[in-house]
Amino acid sequence: MNVNYIWYFLTFLTLVSAIMVVVVRNPIHSVLYLILTFFCISAHYVLLNAQFLAAVNVIVYAGAIMVLFLFVIMFLNLREYTAESKTNLVKLGAAVLGGVLLVIIVAALRSMQIEPLNKATYNSQVGMVESLGKVLFRDYLLPFELITVLFFVAMVGAVMLGKRETGERNF
Amino acid sequence: MQLTNRSKKIDKREMTLAERLYIPAVTKGLAITISHFFRKKPTIQYPEQKRYLGPIFRGQHILKRDEQGRERCTACGLCAVACPAEAISMVSAERKKGEEHLYREEKYAAVYEVNQLRCIFCGLCEEACPKEAIYLQHDKFLPAFTERDEVIWGKDKLVENMDNRYLREGWK
Amino acid sequence: MDSTVFIVRSIIIFVIFGITLLIATYSTYAERKVAAFLQDRLGPNRAGPFGIWQPLADAVKMFTKEEFIPAQANKWLFIAGPCFAMLTALMASAVIPFGDTVQYEGQFIAVQGIDINIGILWIFGIVSLGVYGVMIGGWASNNKFSLLGAIRAASQNISYELAMGLSIIAILMMSGSLSLRDMVNQQATPFLGVSGLNWNIFYQPVGFIIFLTCAFAECNRTPFDLPECETELVGGYHTEYSSMKLGFYLFAEYINMFVSSAVISALYFGGFNFPGQAWVASLLPAGALGHNLLTSIGVVVFFGKIFFFIFFYMWVRWTLPRFRYDQLMNLGWKTLIPLAILNIVVTGAGLLFDFKPATWLIVIFVVVLAVISAAQPRKTMRPQQSTV
Ligand code: SF4
Ligand code: SF4
């Protein structure tokens, strides 16, 4: 079977579900489409032979973060969704911002050069967890540790915010 | 006041770390349940095995015949009067010539019905009967019914079968 | 891949699929039997000898019941919920190594659906997706009880997934691989001449307890079955479900139970390895036949372990009462996660100083503390609950 066709199909599915995230009115459906998008992206990772990234993408994004999204929306959206009307100023601002973002992306893509695949030096195991770990803990150790510090700070902040103060009732 | 000495005093003191680990308590609980797993089961497989209900159990009604196979009931209606649930109704008739081998008394119940949905199996009909005609059998349950017309028990179901007579302990 | 390997592979996949379903079916029967025996009853014994056709009778009952969709429900999602639950439940058993290799015409074929090198992550991913079935179904029912059940399921799964992942990291550190097959094979090496003493349970007692607790929570089994807590939520997320859609939810639960039992036995109890393996291997004839025989003994042993854990699930279900929701959350976040982090740190230190059973130190420490605290006089009154 030709892998290209799978790639085309997956890309099509990714784009369609990504567009649906924005288009559908019901927030729950939106979230479900977003989950589908993440799945397709994971499938792309598998096609690139990066199974670890695929699995972690599913676990972290589809498995944890989106569950939280869904969780929050389920709490909020007990009634039918009513679209609030937006003022013209907001619409204009959104259009300008979106346009600028599009221009930036296009400019970035234009200046980017994709190196052709070098069959001699290409290593099919590059996406495996071993090589990923080596890169992460040798070449990018400092950024990696900084990210952990950032997460730690964020976690402490979340705990502080969520902590019950004396005399406060939480339910 | 203490009725039994089975009540347990609740320990309201703070739990120690050993207790707060819960693992010893959970293991203890698991040991108790698994000991039940291997215990002999007291189940009686009902339709195949029946347990003896005692000599005075009040089960399905029966209209007795006497030794010559004649119906004992004389349709006096005392059972219907005694019945707290008003479950019994009957129509009396006079015995014709040539029917002496069927009915013991000159008057008999042409129709005798017990509404089994109303009956509470109190046994008052049995006590009220002067002719010792109606009894509640001590060894037979009323079968379950699923249709409304199975509820009213007529004479066809109530009158004793001479081939399979109902005997109580102490009658023999 | 030549055709014989392909055929044997597909046979293995189909057999695994069928066995998963069969075991889930008979788990429903086993659950009722075990419940009955633990409660001094006999359980179902009318359909066939000892009631072994009971699952078939149940299936017929499930299929012939009325298919009901509430008028206000979101129809597609209402149907998608149980399908999703079933799908995710069935996907996980693909990577479980049920046995060693089968030798066939000189080739070694693993008794496993697929041997990917991220097996344990695959299972984690699938398990974390399992909650969607519950959430979607609960929300789509348009019923407050269902919604509450779904929300409980979501928060519970997320909380316990963390502790579960952390407890496994300690094992990953020891084995240095994410592949379940590698982990199982590493436990095969004998220790002091006895194979079986090298199982991870002997190195990771704390991790095992954390993992076991989390597995109960992930499968929504008592004492953590709050998403379907009858006393509070009618039926929880499947309140509105009937017929085979309900059957799918219940079935998915049993499949999850099977998968988690398999993972527990593979991670902590040596998978298809068994004590005295080398001795048995020396008795068997050499060559392909002996190898295949040894593999099949291993598969049987593995299933024995799985059945024990399924039994354990049921045993616990009929022993422990249900947690209260805040107790559940406290246990997950304030006990299990810190303990799991401690476990990782101690395991890491143990690996650094080449002392593998380091986590026993935690056990010893806790036991000593417990003994000391038990010896001390108690405080007279329990402090009042500060909440509310
Ligand atoms: S047993 Fe009691 S209730 Fe039943 S028919 Fe006799 S008197 Fe009436
Ligand atoms: S059963 Fe007894 S009490 Fe009732 S009508 Fe007949 S004779 Fe009278």
PDB file of C-alpha atoms in Angstrom, chain B:
ATOM      1  CA  MET B   1     -30.020   0.413  79.038  1.00  0.00           C
ATOM      2  CA  GLN B   2     -28.272  -2.463  77.432  1.00  0.00           C
ATOM      3  CA  LEU B   3     -30.354  -5.004  75.565  1.00  0.00           C
ATOM      4  CA  THR B   4     -27.577  -7.188  74.201  1.00  0.00           C
ATOM      5  CA  ASN B   5     -23.866  -7.193  74.701  1.00  0.00           C
ATOM      6  CA  ARG B   6     -23.261  -7.242  70.962  1.00  0.00           C
ATOM      7  CA  SER B   7     -23.110  -3.477  70.596  1.00  0.00           C
ATOM      8  CA  LYS B   8     -19.651  -2.087  69.995  1.00  0.00           C
ATOM      9  CA  LYS B   9     -18.272   1.028  71.472  1.00  0.00           C
ATOM     10  CA  ILE B  10     -17.088   3.478  68.834  1.00  0.00           C
ATOM     11  CA  ASP B  11     -13.545   4.567  69.356  1.00  0.00           C
ATOM     12  CA  LYS B  12     -13.615   8.289  68.723  1.00  0.00           C
ATOM     13  CA  ARG B  13      -9.949   8.796  69.445  1.00  0.00           C
ATOM     14  CA  GLU B  14      -7.570   9.902  66.747  1.00  0.00           C
ATOM     15  CA  MET B  15      -6.302   7.111  64.535  1.00  0.00           C
ATOM     16  CA  THR B  16      -2.690   6.108  64.706  1.00  0.00           C
ATOM     17  CA  LEU B  17      -0.536   6.007  61.602  1.00  0.00           C
ATOM     18  CA  ALA B  18      -0.840   2.228  61.507  1.00  0.00           C
ATOM     19  CA  GLU B  19      -4.593   2.581  61.291  1.00  0.00           C
ATOM     20  CA  ARG B  20      -4.462   5.395  58.796  1.00  0.00           C
ATOM     21  CA  LEU B  21      -2.427   3.262  56.420  1.00  0.00           C
ATOM     22  CA  TYR B  22      -5.566   1.116  56.100  1.00  0.00           C
ATOM     23  CA  ILE B  23      -3.577  -1.727  54.606  1.00  0.00           C
ATOM     24  CA  PRO B  24      -3.826  -3.929  57.736  1.00  0.00           C
ATOM     25  CA  ALA B  25      -7.532  -3.232  57.955  1.00  0.00           C
ATOM     26  CA  VAL B  26      -8.040  -3.977  54.256  1.00  0.00           C
ATOM     27  CA  THR B  27      -6.138  -7.244  54.573  1.00  0.00           C
ATOM     28  CA  LYS B  28      -8.260  -8.184  57.535  1.00  0.00           C
ATOM     29  CA  GLY B  29     -11.404  -7.482  55.567  1.00  0.00           C
ATOM     30  CA  LEU B  30     -10.167  -9.502  52.629  1.00  0.00           C
ATOM     31  CA  ALA B  31      -9.398 -12.404  54.944  1.00  0.00           C
ATOM     32  CA  ILE B  32     -12.921 -12.304  56.326  1.00  0.00           C
ATOM     33  CA  THR B  33     -14.559 -12.336  52.915  1.00  0.00           C
ATOM     34  CA  ILE B  34     -12.342 -15.089  51.550  1.00  0.00           C
ATOM     35  CA  SER B  35     -13.168 -17.241  54.555  1.00  0.00           C
ATOM     36  CA  HIS B  36     -16.795 -16.942  53.508  1.00  0.00           C
ATOM     37  CA  PHE B  37     -15.843 -17.995  50.009  1.00  0.00           C
ATOM     38  CA  PHE B  38     -15.006 -21.512  51.201  1.00  0.00           C
ATOM     39  CA  ARG B  39     -17.837 -21.870  53.648  1.00  0.00           C
ATOM     40  CA  LYS B  40     -20.652 -24.319  53.133  1.00  0.00           C
ATOM     41  CA  LYS B  41     -23.548 -22.583  51.430  1.00  0.00           C
ATOM     42  CA  PRO B  42     -26.908 -22.770  53.198  1.00  0.00           C
ATOM     43  CA  THR B  43     -28.875 -22.451  49.966  1.00  0.00           C
ATOM     44  CA  ILE B  44     -31.777 -24.870  49.406  1.00  0.00           C
ATOM     45  CA  GLN B  45     -32.445 -25.439  45.714  1.00  0.00           C
ATOM     46  CA  TYR B  46     -36.117 -24.657  46.000  1.00  0.00           C
ATOM     47  CA  PRO B  47     -38.133 -26.371  43.293  1.00  0.00           C
ATOM     48  CA  GLU B  48     -36.038 -29.537  43.551  1.00  0.00           C
ATOM     49  CA  GLN B  49     -35.413 -29.456  47.278  1.00  0.00           C
ATOM     50  CA  LYS B  50     -38.057 -28.362  49.705  1.00  0.00           C
ATOM     51  CA  ARG B  51     -37.644 -27.727  53.321  1.00  0.00           C
ATOM     52  CA  TYR B  52     -40.224 -28.960  55.846  1.00  0.00           C
ATOM     53  CA  LEU B  53     -42.388 -26.016  56.776  1.00  0.00           C
ATOM     54  CA  GLY B  54     -43.782 -27.392  60.019  1.00  0.00           C
ATOM     55  CA  PRO B  55     -47.088 -29.016  60.889  1.00  0.00           C
ATOM     56  CA  ILE B  56     -49.091 -25.802  61.035  1.00  0.00           C
ATOM     57  CA  PHE B  57     -47.954 -24.022  57.910  1.00  0.00           C
ATOM     58  CA  ARG B  58     -50.867 -22.428  56.074  1.00  0.00           C
ATOM     59  CA  GLY B  59     -50.544 -23.036  52.376  1.00  0.00           C
ATOM     60  CA  GLN B  60     -52.907 -23.821  49.548  1.00  0.00           C
ATOM     61  CA  HIS B  61     -56.600 -24.340  50.379  1.00  0.00           C
ATOM     62  CA  ILE B  62     -58.307 -27.671  50.048  1.00  0.00           C
ATOM     63  CA  LEU B  63     -61.963 -28.708  50.339  1.00  0.00           C
ATOM     64  CA  LYS B  64     -61.914 -32.082  52.061  1.00  0.00           C
ATOM     65  CA  ARG B  65     -63.984 -35.137  51.241  1.00  0.00           C
ATOM     66  CA  ASP B  66     -64.903 -37.756  53.780  1.00  0.00           C
ATOM     67  CA  GLU B  67     -63.870 -41.412  53.744  1.00  0.00           C
ATOM     68  CA  GLN B  68     -66.505 -42.346  51.176  1.00  0.00           C
ATOM     69  CA  GLY B  69     -65.387 -39.554  48.909  1.00  0.00           C
ATOM     70  CA  ARG B  70     -68.315 -37.219  49.627  1.00  0.00           C
ATOM     71  CA  GLU B  71     -67.746 -33.476  49.863  1.00  0.00           C
ATOM     72  CA  ARG B  72     -67.950 -32.342  53.439  1.00  0.00           C
ATOM     73  CA  CYS B  73     -68.871 -28.713  52.822  1.00  0.00           C
ATOM     74  CA  THR B  74     -72.475 -27.794  53.498  1.00  0.00           C
ATOM     75  CA  ALA B  75     -72.287 -24.237  52.213  1.00  0.00           C
ATOM     76  CA  CYS B  76     -73.128 -22.744  55.579  1.00  0.00           C
ATOM     77  CA  GLY B  77     -71.076 -19.654  54.756  1.00  0.00           C
ATOM     78  CA  LEU B  78     -69.353 -19.450  58.122  1.00  0.00           C
ATOM     79  CA  CYS B  79     -65.963 -19.430  56.474  1.00  0.00           C
ATOM     80  CA  ALA B  80     -66.960 -16.528  54.273  1.00  0.00           C
ATOM     81  CA  VAL B  81     -68.153 -14.644  57.324  1.00  0.00           C
ATOM     82  CA  ALA B  82     -64.989 -15.394  59.224  1.00  0.00           C
ATOM     83  CA  CYS B  83     -62.726 -14.448  56.405  1.00  0.00           C
ATOM     84  CA  PRO B  84     -61.181 -11.038  57.198  1.00  0.00           C
ATOM     85  CA  ALA B  85     -60.199 -10.510  53.586  1.00  0.00           C
ATOM     86  CA  GLU B  86     -63.579 -11.428  52.156  1.00  0.00           C
ATOM     87  CA  ALA B  87     -61.912 -13.823  49.826  1.00  0.00           C
ATOM     88  CA  ILE B  88     -64.488 -16.596  49.897  1.00  0.00           C
ATOM     89  CA  SER B  89     -67.774 -16.655  48.016  1.00  0.00           C
ATOM     90  CA  MET B  90     -70.108 -19.542  47.331  1.00  0.00           C
ATOM     91  CA  VAL B  91     -73.449 -20.538  45.853  1.00  0.00           C
ATOM     92  CA  SER B  92     -75.383 -23.219  47.697  1.00  0.00           C
ATOM     93  CA  ALA B  93     -77.616 -25.889  46.169  1.00  0.00           C
ATOM     94  CA  GLU B  94     -79.890 -28.672  47.451  1.00  0.00           C
ATOM     95  CA  ARG B  95     -78.795 -32.256  47.117  1.00  0.00           C
ATOM     96  CA  LYS B  96     -80.947 -34.214  44.643  1.00  0.00           C
ATOM     97  CA  LYS B  97     -81.911 -37.848  44.910  1.00  0.00           C
ATOM     98  CA  GLY B  98     -79.099 -40.067  43.757  1.00  0.00           C
ATOM     99  CA  GLU B  99     -76.420 -37.575  44.665  1.00  0.00           C
ATOM    100  CA  GLU B 100     -75.856 -38.972  48.143  1.00  0.00           C
ATOM    101  CA  HIS B 101     -72.541 -40.454  47.117  1.00  0.00           C
ATOM    102  CA  LEU B 102     -71.333 -37.002  46.078  1.00  0.00           C
ATOM    103  CA  TYR B 103     -72.334 -34.760  48.952  1.00  0.00           C
ATOM    104  CA  ARG B 104     -72.474 -35.680  52.585  1.00  0.00           C
ATOM    105  CA  GLU B 105     -74.988 -33.043  53.640  1.00  0.00           C
ATOM    106  CA  GLU B 106     -78.361 -32.183  52.148  1.00  0.00           C
ATOM    107  CA  LYS B 107     -77.138 -28.766  51.163  1.00  0.00           C
ATOM    108  CA  TYR B 108     -73.887 -28.345  49.355  1.00  0.00           C
ATOM    109  CA  ALA B 109     -71.786 -25.704  47.668  1.00  0.00           C
ATOM    110  CA  ALA B 110     -72.458 -25.700  43.959  1.00  0.00           C
ATOM    111  CA  VAL B 111     -69.875 -22.987  43.526  1.00  0.00           C
ATOM    112  CA  TYR B 112     -67.098 -22.335  45.966  1.00  0.00           C
ATOM    113  CA  GLU B 113     -64.502 -19.755  45.097  1.00  0.00           C
ATOM    114  CA  VAL B 114     -61.468 -18.374  46.870  1.00  0.00           C
ATOM    115  CA  ASN B 115     -59.971 -15.205  45.514  1.00  0.00           C
ATOM    116  CA  GLN B 116     -56.295 -15.908  46.037  1.00  0.00           C
ATOM    117  CA  LEU B 117     -55.283 -12.296  45.504  1.00  0.00           C
ATOM    118  CA  ARG B 118     -57.348 -11.310  48.503  1.00  0.00           C
ATOM    119  CA  CYS B 119     -56.580 -14.235  50.767  1.00  0.00           C
ATOM    120  CA  ILE B 120     -54.028 -13.521  53.459  1.00  0.00           C
ATOM    121  CA  PHE B 121     -53.637 -17.134  54.554  1.00  0.00           C
ATOM    122  CA  CYS B 122     -54.779 -16.407  58.063  1.00  0.00           C
ATOM    123  CA  GLY B 123     -56.496 -19.737  58.444  1.00  0.00           C
ATOM    124  CA  LEU B 124     -59.671 -18.314  59.993  1.00  0.00           C
ATOM    125  CA  CYS B 125     -61.822 -20.139  57.452  1.00  0.00           C
ATOM    126  CA  GLU B 126     -60.331 -23.386  58.638  1.00  0.00           C
ATOM    127  CA  GLU B 127     -61.135 -22.530  62.219  1.00  0.00           C
ATOM    128  CA  ALA B 128     -64.665 -21.374  61.453  1.00  0.00           C
ATOM    129  CA  CYS B 129     -65.746 -24.429  59.504  1.00  0.00           C
ATOM    130  CA  PRO B 130     -68.145 -26.652  61.522  1.00  0.00           C
ATOM    131  CA  LYS B 131     -67.881 -29.511  59.041  1.00  0.00           C
ATOM    132  CA  GLU B 132     -64.091 -29.686  58.899  1.00  0.00           C
ATOM    133  CA  ALA B 133     -64.363 -29.093  55.196  1.00  0.00           C
ATOM    134  CA  ILE B 134     -61.820 -26.420  54.409  1.00  0.00           C
ATOM    135  CA  TYR B 135     -58.183 -26.669  55.302  1.00  0.00           C
ATOM    136  CA  LEU B 136     -55.011 -24.854  54.451  1.00  0.00           C
ATOM    137  CA  GLN B 137     -52.471 -27.490  53.473  1.00  0.00           C
ATOM    138  CA  HIS B 138     -49.294 -27.459  55.514  1.00  0.00           C
ATOM    139  CA  ASP B 139     -47.047 -28.836  52.795  1.00  0.00           C
ATOM    140  CA  LYS B 140     -48.090 -27.033  49.664  1.00  0.00           C
ATOM    141  CA  PHE B 141     -47.447 -23.502  48.491  1.00  0.00           C
ATOM    142  CA  LEU B 142     -49.889 -21.695  46.326  1.00  0.00           C
ATOM    143  CA  PRO B 143     -48.369 -21.744  42.839  1.00  0.00           C
ATOM    144  CA  ALA B 144     -47.471 -18.406  41.322  1.00  0.00           C
ATOM    145  CA  PHE B 145     -49.938 -17.014  38.820  1.00  0.00           C
ATOM    146  CA  THR B 146     -49.293 -14.759  35.883  1.00  0.00           C
ATOM    147  CA  GLU B 147     -52.836 -14.269  34.543  1.00  0.00           C
ATOM    148  CA  ARG B 148     -55.822 -12.643  36.166  1.00  0.00           C
ATOM    149  CA  ASP B 149     -58.165 -15.564  35.543  1.00  0.00           C
ATOM    150  CA  GLU B 150     -55.841 -17.892  37.436  1.00  0.00           C
ATOM    151  CA  VAL B 151     -56.508 -15.899  40.568  1.00  0.00           C
ATOM    152  CA  ILE B 152     -60.018 -17.131  41.404  1.00  0.00           C
ATOM    153  CA  TRP B 153     -59.813 -20.711  42.563  1.00  0.00           C
ATOM    154  CA  GLY B 154     -63.001 -22.641  41.929  1.00  0.00           C
ATOM    155  CA  LYS B 155     -64.037 -26.070  43.098  1.00  0.00           C
ATOM    156  CA  ASP B 156     -62.096 -27.691  40.284  1.00  0.00           C
ATOM    157  CA  LYS B 157     -58.882 -26.661  41.961  1.00  0.00           C
ATOM    158  CA  LEU B 158     -60.001 -26.794  45.556  1.00  0.00           C
ATOM    159  CA  VAL B 159     -61.784 -30.115  46.071  1.00  0.00           C
ATOM    160  CA  GLU B 160     -59.638 -32.949  47.333  1.00  0.00           C
ATOM    161  CA  ASN B 161     -58.470 -35.637  44.964  1.00  0.00           C
ATOM    162  CA  MET B 162     -59.334 -39.064  46.437  1.00  0.00           C
ATOM    163  CA  ASP B 163     -56.295 -40.695  44.895  1.00  0.00           C
ATOM    164  CA  ASN B 164     -53.994 -38.239  46.577  1.00  0.00           C
ATOM    165  CA  ARG B 165     -55.597 -37.389  49.849  1.00  0.00           C
ATOM    166  CA  TYR B 166     -54.426 -34.653  52.103  1.00  0.00           C
ATOM    167  CA  LEU B 167     -53.440 -35.911  55.505  1.00  0.00           C
ATOM    168  CA  ARG B 168     -52.125 -34.034  58.440  1.00  0.00           C
ATOM    169  CA  GLU B 169     -49.875 -35.379  61.113  1.00  0.00           C
ATOM    170  CA  GLY B 170     -52.035 -36.604  63.960  1.00  0.00           C
ATOM    171  CA  TRP B 171     -54.964 -37.490  61.725  1.00  0.00           C
ATOM    172  CA  LYS B 172     -53.597 -40.875  60.826  1.00  0.00           C
TER     173      LYS B 172
END
